[in-house]
mmCIF file of C-alpha atoms in Angstrom:
data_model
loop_
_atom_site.group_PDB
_atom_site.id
_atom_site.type_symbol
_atom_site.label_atom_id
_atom_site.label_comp_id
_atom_site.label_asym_id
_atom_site.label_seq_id
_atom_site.Cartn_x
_atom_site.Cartn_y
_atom_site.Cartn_z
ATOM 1 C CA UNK A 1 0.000 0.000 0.000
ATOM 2 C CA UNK A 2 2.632 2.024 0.715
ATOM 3 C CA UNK A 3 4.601 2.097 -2.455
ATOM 4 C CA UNK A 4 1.956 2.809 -4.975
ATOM 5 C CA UNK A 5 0.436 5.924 -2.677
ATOM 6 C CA UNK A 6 4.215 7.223 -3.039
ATOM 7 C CA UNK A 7 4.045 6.912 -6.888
ATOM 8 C CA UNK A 8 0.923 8.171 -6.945
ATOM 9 C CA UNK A 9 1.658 11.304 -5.076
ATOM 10 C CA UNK A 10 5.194 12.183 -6.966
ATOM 11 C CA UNK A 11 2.309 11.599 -10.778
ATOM 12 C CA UNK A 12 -0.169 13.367 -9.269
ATOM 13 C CA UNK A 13 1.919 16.409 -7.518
ATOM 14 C CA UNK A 14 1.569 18.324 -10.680
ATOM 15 C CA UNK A 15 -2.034 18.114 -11.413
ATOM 16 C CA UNK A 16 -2.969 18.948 -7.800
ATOM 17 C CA UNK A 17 -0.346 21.991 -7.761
ATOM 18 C CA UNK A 18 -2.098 23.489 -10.515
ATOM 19 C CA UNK A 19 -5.703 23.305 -8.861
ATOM 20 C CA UNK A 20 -4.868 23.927 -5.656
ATOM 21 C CA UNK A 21 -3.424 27.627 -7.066
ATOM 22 C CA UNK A 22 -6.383 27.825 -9.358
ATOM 23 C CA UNK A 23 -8.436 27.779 -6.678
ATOM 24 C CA UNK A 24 -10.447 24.227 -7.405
ATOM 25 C CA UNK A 25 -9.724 22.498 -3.768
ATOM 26 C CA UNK A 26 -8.032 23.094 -0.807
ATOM 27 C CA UNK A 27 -5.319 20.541 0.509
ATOM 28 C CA UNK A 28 -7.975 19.142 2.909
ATOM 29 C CA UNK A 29 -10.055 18.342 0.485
ATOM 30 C CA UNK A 30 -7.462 16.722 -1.791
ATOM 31 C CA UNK A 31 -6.641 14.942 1.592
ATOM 32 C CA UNK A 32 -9.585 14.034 2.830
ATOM 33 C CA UNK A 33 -11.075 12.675 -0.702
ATOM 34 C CA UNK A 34 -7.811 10.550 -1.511
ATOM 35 C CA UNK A 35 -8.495 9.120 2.470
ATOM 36 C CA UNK A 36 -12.204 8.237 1.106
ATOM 37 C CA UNK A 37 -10.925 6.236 -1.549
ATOM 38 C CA UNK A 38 -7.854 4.439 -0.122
ATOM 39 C CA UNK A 39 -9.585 3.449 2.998
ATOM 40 C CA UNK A 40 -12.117 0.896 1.605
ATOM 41 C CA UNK A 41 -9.516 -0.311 -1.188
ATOM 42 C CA UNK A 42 -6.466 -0.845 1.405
ATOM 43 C CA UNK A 43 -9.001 -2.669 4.014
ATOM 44 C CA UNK A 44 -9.991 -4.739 1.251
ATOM 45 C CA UNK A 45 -6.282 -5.237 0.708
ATOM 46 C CA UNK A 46 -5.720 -6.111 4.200
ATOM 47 C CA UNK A 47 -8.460 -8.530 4.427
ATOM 48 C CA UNK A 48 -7.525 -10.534 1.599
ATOM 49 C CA UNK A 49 -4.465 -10.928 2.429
ATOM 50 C CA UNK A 50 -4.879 -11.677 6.107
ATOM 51 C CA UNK A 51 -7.681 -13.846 5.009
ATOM 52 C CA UNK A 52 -5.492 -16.159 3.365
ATOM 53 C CA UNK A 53 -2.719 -16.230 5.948
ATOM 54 C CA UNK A 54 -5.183 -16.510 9.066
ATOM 55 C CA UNK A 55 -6.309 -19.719 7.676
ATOM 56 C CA UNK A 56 -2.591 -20.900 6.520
ATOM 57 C CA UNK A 57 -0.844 -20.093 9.929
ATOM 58 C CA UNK A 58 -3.948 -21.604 11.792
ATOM 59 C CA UNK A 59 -3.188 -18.249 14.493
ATOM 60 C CA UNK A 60 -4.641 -18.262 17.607
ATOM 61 C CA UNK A 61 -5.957 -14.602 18.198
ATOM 62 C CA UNK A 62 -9.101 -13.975 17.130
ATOM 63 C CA UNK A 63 -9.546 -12.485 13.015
ATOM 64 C CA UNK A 64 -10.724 -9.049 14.235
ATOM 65 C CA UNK A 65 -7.807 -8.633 16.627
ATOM 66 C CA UNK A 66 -5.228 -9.076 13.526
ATOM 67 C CA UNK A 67 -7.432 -7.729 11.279
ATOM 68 C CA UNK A 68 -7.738 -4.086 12.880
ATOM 69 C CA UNK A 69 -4.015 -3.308 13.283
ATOM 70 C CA UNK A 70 -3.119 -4.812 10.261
ATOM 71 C CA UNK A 71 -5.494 -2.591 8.458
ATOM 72 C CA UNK A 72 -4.280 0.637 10.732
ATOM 73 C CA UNK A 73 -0.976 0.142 10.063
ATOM 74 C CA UNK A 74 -1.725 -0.128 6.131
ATOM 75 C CA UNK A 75 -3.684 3.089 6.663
ATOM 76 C CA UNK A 76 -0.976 4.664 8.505
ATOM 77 C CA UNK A 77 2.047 3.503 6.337
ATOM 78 C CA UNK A 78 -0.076 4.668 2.888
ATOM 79 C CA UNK A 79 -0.350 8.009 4.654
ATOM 80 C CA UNK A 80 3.385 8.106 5.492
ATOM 81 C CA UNK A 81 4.229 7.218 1.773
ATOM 82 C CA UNK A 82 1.953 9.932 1.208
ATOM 83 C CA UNK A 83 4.013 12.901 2.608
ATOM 84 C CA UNK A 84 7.417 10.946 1.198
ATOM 85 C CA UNK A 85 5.863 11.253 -2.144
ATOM 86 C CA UNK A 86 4.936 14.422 -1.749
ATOM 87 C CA UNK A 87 8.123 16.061 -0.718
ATOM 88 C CA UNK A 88 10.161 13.559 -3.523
ATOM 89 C CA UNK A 89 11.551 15.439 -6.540
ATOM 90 C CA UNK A 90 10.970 12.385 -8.477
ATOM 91 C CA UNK A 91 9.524 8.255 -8.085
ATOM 92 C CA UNK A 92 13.314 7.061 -7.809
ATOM 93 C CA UNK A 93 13.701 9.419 -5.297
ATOM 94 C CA UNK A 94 10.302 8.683 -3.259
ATOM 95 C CA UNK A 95 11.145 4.981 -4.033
ATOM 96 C CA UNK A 96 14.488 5.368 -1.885
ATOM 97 C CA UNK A 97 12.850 7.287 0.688
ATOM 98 C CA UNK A 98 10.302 4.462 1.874
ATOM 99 C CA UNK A 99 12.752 1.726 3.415
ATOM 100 C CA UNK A 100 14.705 4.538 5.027
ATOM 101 C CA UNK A 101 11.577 5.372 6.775
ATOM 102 C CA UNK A 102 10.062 1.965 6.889
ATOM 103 C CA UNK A 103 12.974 -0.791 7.252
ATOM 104 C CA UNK A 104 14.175 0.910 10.733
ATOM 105 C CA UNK A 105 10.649 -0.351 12.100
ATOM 106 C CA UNK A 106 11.534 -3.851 11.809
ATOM 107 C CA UNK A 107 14.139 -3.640 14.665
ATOM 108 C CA UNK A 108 11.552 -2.548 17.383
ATOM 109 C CA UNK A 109 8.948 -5.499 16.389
ATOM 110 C CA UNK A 110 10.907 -8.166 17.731
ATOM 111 C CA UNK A 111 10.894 -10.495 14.581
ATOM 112 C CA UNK A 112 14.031 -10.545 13.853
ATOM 113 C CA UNK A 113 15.841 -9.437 17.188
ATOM 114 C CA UNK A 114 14.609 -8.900 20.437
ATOM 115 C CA UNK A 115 13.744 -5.342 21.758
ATOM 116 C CA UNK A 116 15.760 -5.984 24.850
ATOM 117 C CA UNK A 117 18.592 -6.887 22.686
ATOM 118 C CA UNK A 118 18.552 -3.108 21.110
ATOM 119 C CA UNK A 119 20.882 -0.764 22.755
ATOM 120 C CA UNK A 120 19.188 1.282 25.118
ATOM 121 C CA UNK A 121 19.730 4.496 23.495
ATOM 122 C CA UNK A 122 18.277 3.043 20.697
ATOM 123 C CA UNK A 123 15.161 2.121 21.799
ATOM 124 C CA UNK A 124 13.379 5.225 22.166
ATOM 125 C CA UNK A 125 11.979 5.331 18.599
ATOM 126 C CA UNK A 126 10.018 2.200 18.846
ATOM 127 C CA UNK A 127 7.198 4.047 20.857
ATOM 128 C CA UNK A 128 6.830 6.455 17.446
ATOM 129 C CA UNK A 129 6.580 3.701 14.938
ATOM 130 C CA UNK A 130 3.052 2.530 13.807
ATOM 131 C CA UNK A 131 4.168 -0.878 12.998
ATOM 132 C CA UNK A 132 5.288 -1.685 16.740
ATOM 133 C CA UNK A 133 2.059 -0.706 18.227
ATOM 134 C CA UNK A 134 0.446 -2.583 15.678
ATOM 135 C CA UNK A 135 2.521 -5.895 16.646
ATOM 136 C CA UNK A 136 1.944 -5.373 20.087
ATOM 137 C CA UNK A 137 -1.822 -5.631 19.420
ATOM 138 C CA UNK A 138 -1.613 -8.592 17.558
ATOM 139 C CA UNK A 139 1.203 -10.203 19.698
ATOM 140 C CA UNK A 140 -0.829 -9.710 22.769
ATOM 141 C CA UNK A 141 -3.808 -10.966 20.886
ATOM 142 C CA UNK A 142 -1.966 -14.252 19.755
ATOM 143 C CA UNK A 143 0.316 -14.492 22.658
ATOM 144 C CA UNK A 144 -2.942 -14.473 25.068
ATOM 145 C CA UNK A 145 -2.448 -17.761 27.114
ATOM 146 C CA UNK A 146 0.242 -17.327 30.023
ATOM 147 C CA UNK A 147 2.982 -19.768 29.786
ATOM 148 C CA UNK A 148 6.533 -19.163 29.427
ATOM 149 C CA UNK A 149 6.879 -19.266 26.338
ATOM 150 C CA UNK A 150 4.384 -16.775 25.661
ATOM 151 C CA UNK A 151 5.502 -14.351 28.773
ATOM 152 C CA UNK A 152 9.691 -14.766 27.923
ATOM 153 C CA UNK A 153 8.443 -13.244 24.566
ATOM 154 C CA UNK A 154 6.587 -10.614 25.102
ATOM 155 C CA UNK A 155 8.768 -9.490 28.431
ATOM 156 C CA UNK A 156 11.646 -9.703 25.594
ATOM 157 C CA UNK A 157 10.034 -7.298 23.519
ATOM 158 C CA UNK A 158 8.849 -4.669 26.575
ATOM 159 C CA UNK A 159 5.336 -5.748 25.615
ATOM 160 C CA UNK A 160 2.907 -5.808 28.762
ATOM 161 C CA UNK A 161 -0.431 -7.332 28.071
ATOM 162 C CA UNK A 162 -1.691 -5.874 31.340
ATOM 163 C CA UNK A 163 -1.526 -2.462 29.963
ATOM 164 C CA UNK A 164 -3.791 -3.415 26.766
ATOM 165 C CA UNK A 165 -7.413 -1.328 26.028
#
């Protein structure tokens, strides 16, 4: 989701600059109409494709609980592209923009190291990036039954499941 809104905004950039100063919309609008559009077709996206792997990885947590932050996060990323593609001279450069904005996020989900194993002084961000809060959702959410297992990971990855909504 994220790479197409990117594209999109570096094509469209010209178009909407030259409407916007003729007066046709106001950046709100253009805002709020491209959020009308891109928020049925990206939960669609989301719930095909979590549809699918639900079933496949046989997960534990219930559909809605994975389903909801998956489709936030999409939301949130698309909106992030958004702003990269808007401030990107051209696609190649809004294309190397997005993993310098996006691949940093891996290290604070705890896939492929633990949070605890981060340096301290590199921890901080994790608390400003969408796609941890969106794990810890659907960690606690799979993660629900207490055993050690279950605890040594999510204690690993400074995620407390009493502190959940």
């Amino acid at each position: 989701m994220a790479q197409p809104a990117a594209i999109l905004m570096v094509l469209e950039r010209p178009i909407f600059l030259r409407e916007y100063f003729v007066g046709t919309y106001s950046v709100a609008t253009y805002l709020l109409s491209k959020l009308l559009v891109e928020l049925p077709v990206g939960t669609i996206q989301v719930l095909y494709g979590l549809t699918i792997c639900y079933w496949m990885v046989s997960f534990q947590a219930q559909f809605v609980w994975m389903f909801i932050p998956l489709a936030m996060l999409g939301m949130a990323t698309s909106s992030f592209a958004l702003c990269l593609g808007a401030i990107a001279p051209d696609i190649r450069a809004a294309m190397d923009l997005l993993p310098i904005a996006v691949v940093p996020q891996f290290l604070y989900v705890g896939l492929f190291i633990k949070v605890k194993d981060v340096p301290m002084f590199f921890r901080w961000p994790q608390w400003i990036c969408g796609m941890k809060h969106a794990m810890m959702i659907m960690d606690i959410s799979e993660f629900h039954e207490r055993n050690a297992a279950n605890d040594k990971y999510l204690e690993d990855n400074y995620i407390d499941r009493d502190r959940t909504w």
